[in-house]
PDB file of C-alpha atoms in Angstrom:
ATOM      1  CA  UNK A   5      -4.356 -15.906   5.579  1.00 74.00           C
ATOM      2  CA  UNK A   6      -6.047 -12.829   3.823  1.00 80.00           C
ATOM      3  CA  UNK A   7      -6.050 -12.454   0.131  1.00 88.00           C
ATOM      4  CA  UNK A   8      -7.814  -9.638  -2.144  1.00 93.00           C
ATOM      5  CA  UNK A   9      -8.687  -9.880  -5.767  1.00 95.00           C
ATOM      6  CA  UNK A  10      -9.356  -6.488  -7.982  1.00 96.00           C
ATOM      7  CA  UNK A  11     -11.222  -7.580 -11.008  1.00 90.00           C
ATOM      8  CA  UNK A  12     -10.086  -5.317 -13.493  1.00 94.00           C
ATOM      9  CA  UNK A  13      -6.735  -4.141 -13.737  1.00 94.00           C
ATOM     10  CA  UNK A  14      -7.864  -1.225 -15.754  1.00 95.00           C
ATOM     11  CA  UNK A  15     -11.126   1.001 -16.285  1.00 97.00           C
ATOM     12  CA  UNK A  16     -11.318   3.558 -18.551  1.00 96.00           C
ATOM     13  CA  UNK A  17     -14.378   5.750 -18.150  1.00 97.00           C
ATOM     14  CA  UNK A  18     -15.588   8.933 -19.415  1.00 96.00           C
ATOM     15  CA  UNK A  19     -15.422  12.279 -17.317  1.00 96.00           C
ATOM     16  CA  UNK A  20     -18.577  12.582 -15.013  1.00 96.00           C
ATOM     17  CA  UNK A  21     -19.317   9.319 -15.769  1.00 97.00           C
ATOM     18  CA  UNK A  22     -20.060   6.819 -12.927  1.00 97.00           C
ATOM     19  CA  UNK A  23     -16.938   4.057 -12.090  1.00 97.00           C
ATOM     20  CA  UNK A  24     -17.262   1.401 -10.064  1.00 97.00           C
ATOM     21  CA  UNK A  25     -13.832  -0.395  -8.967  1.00 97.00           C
ATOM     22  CA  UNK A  26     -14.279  -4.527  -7.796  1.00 97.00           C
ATOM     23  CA  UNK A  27     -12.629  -5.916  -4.689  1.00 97.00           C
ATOM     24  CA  UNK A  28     -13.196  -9.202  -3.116  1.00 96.00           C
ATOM     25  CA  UNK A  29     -11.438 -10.270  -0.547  1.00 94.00           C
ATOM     26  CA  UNK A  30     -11.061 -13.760   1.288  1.00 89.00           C
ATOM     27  CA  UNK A  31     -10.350 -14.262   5.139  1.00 79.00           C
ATOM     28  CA  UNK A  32     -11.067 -16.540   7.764  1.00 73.00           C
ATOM     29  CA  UNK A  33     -11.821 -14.074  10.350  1.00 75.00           C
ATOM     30  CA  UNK A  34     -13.445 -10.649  10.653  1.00 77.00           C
ATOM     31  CA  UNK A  35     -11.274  -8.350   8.941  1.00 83.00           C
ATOM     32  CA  UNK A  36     -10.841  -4.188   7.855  1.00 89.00           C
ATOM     33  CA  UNK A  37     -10.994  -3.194   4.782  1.00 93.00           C
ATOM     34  CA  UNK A  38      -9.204  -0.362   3.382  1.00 94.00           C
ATOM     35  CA  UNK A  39      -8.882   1.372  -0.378  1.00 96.00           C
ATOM     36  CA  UNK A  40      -5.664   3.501  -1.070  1.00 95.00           C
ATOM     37  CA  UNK A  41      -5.382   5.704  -3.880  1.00 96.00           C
ATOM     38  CA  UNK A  42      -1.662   6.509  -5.833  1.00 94.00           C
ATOM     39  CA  UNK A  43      -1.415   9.498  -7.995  1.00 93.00           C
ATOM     40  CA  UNK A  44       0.980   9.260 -10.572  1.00 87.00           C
ATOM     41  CA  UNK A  45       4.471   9.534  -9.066  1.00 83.00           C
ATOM     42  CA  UNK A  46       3.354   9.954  -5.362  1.00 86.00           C
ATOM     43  CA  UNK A  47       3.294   7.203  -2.515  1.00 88.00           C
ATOM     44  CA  UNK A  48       0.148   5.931  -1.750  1.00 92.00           C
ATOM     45  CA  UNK A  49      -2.464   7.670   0.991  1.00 92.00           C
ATOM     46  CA  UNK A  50      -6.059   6.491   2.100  1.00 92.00           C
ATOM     47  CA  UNK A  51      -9.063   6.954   0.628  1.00 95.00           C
ATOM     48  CA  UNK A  52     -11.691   5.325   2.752  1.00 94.00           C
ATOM     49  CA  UNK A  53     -11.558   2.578   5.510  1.00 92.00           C
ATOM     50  CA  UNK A  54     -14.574   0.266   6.870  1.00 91.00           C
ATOM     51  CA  UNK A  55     -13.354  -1.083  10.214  1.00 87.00           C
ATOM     52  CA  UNK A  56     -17.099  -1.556  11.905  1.00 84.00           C
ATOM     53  CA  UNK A  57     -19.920  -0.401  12.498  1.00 86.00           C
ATOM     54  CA  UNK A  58     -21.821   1.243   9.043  1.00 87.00           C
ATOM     55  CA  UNK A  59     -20.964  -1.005   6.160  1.00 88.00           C
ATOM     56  CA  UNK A  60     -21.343   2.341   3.922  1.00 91.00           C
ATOM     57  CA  UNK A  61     -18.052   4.197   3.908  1.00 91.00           C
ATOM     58  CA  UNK A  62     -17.728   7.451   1.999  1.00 90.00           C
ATOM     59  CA  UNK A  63     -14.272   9.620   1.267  1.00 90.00           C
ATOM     60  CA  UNK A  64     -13.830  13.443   1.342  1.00 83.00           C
ATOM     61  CA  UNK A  65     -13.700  13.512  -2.022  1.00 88.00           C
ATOM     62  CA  UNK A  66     -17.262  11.963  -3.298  1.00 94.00           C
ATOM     63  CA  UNK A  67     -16.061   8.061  -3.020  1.00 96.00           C
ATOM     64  CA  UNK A  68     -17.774   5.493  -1.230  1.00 96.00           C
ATOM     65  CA  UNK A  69     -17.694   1.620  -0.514  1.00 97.00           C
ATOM     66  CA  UNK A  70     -19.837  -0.798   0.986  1.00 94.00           C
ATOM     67  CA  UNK A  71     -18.865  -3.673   2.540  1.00 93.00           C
ATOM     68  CA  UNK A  72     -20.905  -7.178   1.843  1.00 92.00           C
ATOM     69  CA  UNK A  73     -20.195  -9.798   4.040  1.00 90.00           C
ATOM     70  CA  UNK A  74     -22.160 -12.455   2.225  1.00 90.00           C
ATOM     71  CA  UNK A  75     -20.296 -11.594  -0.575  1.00 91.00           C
ATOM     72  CA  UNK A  76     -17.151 -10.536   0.619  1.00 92.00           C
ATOM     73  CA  UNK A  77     -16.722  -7.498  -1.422  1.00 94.00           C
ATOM     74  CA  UNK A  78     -15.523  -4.087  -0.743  1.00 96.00           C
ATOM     75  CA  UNK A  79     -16.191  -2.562  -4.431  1.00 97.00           C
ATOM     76  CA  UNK A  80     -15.548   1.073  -4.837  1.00 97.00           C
ATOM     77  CA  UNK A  81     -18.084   3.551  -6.150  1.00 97.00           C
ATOM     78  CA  UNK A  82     -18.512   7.334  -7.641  1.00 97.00           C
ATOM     79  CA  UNK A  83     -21.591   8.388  -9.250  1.00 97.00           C
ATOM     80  CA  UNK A  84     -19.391  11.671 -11.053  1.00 97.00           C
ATOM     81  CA  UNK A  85     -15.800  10.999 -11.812  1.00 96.00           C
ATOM     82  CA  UNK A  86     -13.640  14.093 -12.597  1.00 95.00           C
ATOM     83  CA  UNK A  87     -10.236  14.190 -14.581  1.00 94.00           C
ATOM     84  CA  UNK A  88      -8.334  14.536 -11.218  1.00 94.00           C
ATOM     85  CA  UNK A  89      -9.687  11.039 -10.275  1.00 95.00           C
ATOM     86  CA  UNK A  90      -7.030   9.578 -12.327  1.00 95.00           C
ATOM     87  CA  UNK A  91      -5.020   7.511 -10.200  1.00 96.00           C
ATOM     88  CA  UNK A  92      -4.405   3.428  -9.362  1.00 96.00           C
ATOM     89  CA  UNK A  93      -6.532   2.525  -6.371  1.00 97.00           C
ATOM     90  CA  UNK A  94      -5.411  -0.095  -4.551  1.00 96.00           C
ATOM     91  CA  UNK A  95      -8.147  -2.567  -2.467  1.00 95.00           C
ATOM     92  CA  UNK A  96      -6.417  -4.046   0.941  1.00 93.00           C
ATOM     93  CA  UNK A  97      -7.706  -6.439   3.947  1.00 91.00           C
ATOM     94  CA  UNK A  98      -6.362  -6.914   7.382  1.00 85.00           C
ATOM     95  CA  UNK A  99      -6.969  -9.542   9.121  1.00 73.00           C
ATOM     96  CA  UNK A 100      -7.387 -10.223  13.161  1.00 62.00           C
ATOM     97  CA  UNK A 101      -3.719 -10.279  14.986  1.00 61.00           C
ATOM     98  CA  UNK A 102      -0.860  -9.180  14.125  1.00 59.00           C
ATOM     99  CA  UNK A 103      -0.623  -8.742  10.093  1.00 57.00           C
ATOM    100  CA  UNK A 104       0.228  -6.397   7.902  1.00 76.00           C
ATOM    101  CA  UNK A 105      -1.849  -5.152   5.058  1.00 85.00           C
ATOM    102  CA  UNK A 106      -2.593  -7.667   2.043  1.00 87.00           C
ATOM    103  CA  UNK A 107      -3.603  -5.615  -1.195  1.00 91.00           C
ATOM    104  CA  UNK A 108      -4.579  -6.064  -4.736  1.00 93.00           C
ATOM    105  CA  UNK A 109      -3.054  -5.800  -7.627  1.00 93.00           C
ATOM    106  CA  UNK A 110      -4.126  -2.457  -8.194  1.00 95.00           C
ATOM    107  CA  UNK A 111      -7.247  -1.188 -10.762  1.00 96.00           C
ATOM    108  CA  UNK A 112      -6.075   1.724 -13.179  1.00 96.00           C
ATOM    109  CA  UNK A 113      -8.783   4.508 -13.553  1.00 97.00           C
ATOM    110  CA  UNK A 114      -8.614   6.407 -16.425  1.00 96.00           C
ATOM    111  CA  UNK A 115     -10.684   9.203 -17.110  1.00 95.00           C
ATOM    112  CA  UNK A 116     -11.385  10.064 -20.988  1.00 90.00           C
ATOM    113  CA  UNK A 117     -12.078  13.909 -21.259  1.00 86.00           C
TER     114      UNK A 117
ATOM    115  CA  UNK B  18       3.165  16.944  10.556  1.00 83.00           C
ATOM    116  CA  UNK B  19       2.684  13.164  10.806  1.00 82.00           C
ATOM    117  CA  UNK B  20       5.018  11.514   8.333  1.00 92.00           C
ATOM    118  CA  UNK B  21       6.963   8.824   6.851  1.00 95.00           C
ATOM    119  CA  UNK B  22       9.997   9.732   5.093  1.00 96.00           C
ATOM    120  CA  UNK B  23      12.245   7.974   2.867  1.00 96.00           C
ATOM    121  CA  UNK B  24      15.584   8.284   1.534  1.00 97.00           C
ATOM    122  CA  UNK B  25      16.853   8.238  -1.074  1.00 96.00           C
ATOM    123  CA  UNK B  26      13.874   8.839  -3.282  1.00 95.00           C
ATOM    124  CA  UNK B  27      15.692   7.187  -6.385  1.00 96.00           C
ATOM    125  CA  UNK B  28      19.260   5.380  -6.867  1.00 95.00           C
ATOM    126  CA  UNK B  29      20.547   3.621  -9.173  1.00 95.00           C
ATOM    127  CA  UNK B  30      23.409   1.054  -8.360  1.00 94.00           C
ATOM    128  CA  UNK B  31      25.180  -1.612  -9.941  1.00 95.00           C
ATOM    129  CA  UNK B  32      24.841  -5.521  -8.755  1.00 96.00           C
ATOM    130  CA  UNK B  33      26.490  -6.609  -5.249  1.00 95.00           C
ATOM    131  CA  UNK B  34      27.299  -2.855  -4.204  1.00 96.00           C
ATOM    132  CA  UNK B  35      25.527  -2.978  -0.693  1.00 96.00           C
ATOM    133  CA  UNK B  36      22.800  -0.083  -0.215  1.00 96.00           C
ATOM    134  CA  UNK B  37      20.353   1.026   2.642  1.00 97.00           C
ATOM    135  CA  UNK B  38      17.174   2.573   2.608  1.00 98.00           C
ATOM    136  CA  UNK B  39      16.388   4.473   5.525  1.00 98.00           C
ATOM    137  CA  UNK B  40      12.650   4.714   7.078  1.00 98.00           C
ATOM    138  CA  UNK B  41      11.382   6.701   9.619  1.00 98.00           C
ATOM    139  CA  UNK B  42       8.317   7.901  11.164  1.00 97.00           C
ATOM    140  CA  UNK B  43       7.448  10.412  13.536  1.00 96.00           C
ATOM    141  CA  UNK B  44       4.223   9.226  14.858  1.00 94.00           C
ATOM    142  CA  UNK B  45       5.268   6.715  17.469  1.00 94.00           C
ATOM    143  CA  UNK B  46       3.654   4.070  15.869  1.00 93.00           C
ATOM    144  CA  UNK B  47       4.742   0.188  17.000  1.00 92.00           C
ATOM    145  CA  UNK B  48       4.253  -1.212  13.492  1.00 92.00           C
ATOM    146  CA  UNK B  49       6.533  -0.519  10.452  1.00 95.00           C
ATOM    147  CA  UNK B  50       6.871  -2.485   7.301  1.00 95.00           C
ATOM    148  CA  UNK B  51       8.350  -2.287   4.139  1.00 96.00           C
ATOM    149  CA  UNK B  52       6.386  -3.037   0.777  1.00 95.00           C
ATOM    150  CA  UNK B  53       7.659  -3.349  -2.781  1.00 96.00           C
ATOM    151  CA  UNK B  54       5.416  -2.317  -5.806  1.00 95.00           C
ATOM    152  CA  UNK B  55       6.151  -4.204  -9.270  1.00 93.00           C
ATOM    153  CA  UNK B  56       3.668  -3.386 -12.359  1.00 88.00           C
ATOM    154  CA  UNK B  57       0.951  -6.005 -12.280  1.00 85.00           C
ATOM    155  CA  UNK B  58       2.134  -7.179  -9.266  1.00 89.00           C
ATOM    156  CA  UNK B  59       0.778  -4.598  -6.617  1.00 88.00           C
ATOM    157  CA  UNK B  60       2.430  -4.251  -3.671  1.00 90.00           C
ATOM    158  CA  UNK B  61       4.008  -7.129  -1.709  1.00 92.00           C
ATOM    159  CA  UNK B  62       5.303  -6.987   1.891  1.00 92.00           C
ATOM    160  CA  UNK B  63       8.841  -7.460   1.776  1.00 95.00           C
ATOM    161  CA  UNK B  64       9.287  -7.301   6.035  1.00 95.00           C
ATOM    162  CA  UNK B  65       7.476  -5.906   9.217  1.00 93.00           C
ATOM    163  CA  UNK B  66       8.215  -5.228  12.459  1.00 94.00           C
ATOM    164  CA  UNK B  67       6.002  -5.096  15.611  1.00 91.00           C
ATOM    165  CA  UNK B  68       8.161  -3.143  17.565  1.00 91.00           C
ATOM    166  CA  UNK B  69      11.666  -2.714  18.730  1.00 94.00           C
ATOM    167  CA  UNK B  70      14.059  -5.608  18.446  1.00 92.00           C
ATOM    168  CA  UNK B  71      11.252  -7.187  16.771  1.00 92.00           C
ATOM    169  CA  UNK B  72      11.198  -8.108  13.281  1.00 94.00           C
ATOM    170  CA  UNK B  73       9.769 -10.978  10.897  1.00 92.00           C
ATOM    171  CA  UNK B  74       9.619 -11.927   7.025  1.00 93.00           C
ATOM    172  CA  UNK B  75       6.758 -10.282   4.490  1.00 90.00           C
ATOM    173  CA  UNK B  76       5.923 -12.315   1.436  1.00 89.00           C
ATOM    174  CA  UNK B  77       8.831 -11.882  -0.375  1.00 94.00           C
ATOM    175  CA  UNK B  78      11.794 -11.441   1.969  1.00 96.00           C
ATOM    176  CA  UNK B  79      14.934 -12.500  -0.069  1.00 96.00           C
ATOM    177  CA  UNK B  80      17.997 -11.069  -0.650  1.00 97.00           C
ATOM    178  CA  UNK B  81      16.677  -8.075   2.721  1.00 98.00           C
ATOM    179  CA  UNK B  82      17.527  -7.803   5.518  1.00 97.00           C
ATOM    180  CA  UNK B  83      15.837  -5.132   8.187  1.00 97.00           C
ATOM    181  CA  UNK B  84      16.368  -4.059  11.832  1.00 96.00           C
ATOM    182  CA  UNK B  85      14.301  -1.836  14.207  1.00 97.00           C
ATOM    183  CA  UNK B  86      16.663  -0.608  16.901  1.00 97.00           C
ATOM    184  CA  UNK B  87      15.032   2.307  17.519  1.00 96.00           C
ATOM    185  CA  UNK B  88      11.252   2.665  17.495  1.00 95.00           C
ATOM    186  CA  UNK B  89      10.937   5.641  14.893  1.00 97.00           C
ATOM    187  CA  UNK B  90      13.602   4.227  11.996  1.00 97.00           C
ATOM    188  CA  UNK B  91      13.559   0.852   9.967  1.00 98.00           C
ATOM    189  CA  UNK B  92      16.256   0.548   7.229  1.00 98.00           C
ATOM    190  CA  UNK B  93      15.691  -1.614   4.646  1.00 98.00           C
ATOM    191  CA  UNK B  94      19.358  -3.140   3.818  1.00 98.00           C
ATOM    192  CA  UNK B  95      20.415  -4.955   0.229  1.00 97.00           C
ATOM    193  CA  UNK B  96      23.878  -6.841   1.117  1.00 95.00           C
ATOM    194  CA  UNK B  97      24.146  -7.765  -2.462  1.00 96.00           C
ATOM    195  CA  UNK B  98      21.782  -6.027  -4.840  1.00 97.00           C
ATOM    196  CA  UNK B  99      20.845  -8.108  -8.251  1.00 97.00           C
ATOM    197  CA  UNK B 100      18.599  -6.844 -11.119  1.00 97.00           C
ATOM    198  CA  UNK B 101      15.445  -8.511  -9.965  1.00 96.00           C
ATOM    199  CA  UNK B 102      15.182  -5.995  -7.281  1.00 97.00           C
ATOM    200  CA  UNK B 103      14.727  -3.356  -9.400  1.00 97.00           C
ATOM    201  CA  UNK B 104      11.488  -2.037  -8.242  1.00 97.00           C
ATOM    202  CA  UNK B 105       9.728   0.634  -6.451  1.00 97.00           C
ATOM    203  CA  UNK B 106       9.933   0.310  -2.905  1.00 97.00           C
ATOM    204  CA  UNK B 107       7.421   2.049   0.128  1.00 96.00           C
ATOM    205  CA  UNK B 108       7.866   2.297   4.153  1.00 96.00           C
ATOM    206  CA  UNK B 109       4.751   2.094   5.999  1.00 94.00           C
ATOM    207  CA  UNK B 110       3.990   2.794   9.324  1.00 94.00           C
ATOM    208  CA  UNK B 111       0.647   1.802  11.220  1.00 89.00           C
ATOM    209  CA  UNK B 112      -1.949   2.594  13.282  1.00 79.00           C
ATOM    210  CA  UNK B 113      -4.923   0.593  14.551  1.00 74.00           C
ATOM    211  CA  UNK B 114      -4.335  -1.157  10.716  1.00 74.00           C
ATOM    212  CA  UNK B 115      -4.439   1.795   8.550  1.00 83.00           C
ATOM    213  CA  UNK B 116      -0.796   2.315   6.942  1.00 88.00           C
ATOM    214  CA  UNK B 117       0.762   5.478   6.694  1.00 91.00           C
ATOM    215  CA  UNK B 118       2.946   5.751   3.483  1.00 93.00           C
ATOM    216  CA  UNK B 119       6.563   7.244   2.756  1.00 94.00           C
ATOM    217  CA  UNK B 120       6.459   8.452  -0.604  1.00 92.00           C
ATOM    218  CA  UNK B 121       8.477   5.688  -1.677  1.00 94.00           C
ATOM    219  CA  UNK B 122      12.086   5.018  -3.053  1.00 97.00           C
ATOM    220  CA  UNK B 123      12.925   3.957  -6.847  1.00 96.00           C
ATOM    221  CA  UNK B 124      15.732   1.551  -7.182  1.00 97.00           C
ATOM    222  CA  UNK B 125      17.469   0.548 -10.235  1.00 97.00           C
ATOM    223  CA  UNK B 126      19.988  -2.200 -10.409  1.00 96.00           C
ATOM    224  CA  UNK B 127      22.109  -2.691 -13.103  1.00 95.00           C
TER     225      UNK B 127
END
């Protein structure tokens, strides 16, 4: 069984600030990693997905995450966060076989003006 | 356009009045699932399904019921709603492990 722990369940930062958002995750086998992003009042859609290969992952929209086996973390980074950013991001591992998705609690990013 | 869509979007209903949520997807995809998000709670898998006729139990899969007769639709049924299932709930569909959200139903039992 997978499980994934998100630090903080908030993080206020300032606009163009740098954010990082914490994910560990624990698993008995090799697993994907995934981050989803919910804007208020919308479902949730991907942001960025390490499945092999390049344990750097970046999004479209300036977001990246690196993968750390040794210390099986997925944290989420952006060196220049903008008011739009806004949003709960959600940290989630598969596992191998047949499971579903097991995700965090959610981290709430808050951008100050 | 790929999708998963949901209906309805939000109810509210009163305790034991039996509802459905429908799901479906139009990407062909074997795996469906349905998730419920609770604040501080994240989301929690409520049931999946691997493919037709074939279903199984999430983490939190009382008081649902599911069934996947037809490889595109998977309604989420509540025989007898009750207050505690008030919550927010999301169909998924997947791919290779990345989940494709619907953009999720709001339920509110009274």
């Amino acid at each position: 069984a997978q499980s994934v722990t998100q630090l903080d369940s908030q993080v206020p930062v300032f606009e163009e600030a740098p954010v990082e958002l914490r994910c560990n995750y624990s698993s008995s086998v090799s697993v994907y990693l995934f981050w989803y992003v919910q804007y208020p009042n919308q479902g949730l859609q991907l942001l960025l997905k390490y499945l092999s290969g390049s344990t750097l992952v970046e999004s479209i929209n300036g977001f990246e995450a690196e993968f750390n086996k040794s210390q099986t973390s997925f944290h989420l980074r952006k060196p220049s966060v903008h008011i739009s950013d806004t949003a709960e991001y959600f940290c989630a591992v598969k596992g191998g076989g047949a499971d579903g998705l097991t995700f965090g609690k959610g981290t709430h990013l808050i951008i100050q003006p | 356009e790929a999708q998963v869509t949901q209906n309805p979007r939000y109810l509210i209903t009163v305790t034991g009045k039996k509802l459905t949520v429908t799901c479906s997807q139009n990407m062909n995809h074997e795996y469906m699932s349905w998730y419920r998000q609770d604040p501080g709670l994240g989301l929690r898998q409520i049931y999946y399904s691997m493919n037709v006729e074939v279903t199984d139990k999430g983490d939190v899969p009382e008081g649902y019921k599911v069934s996947r007769k037809e490889k595109r639709n998977f309604p989420l049924i509540l025989e007898s709603p009750s207050p505690n299932q008030t919550s927010l709930y999301f169909c998924a569909s997947s791919q290779l492990g990345e989940l494709f959200f619907g953009e999720g139903s709001r339920l509110t039992v009274l």
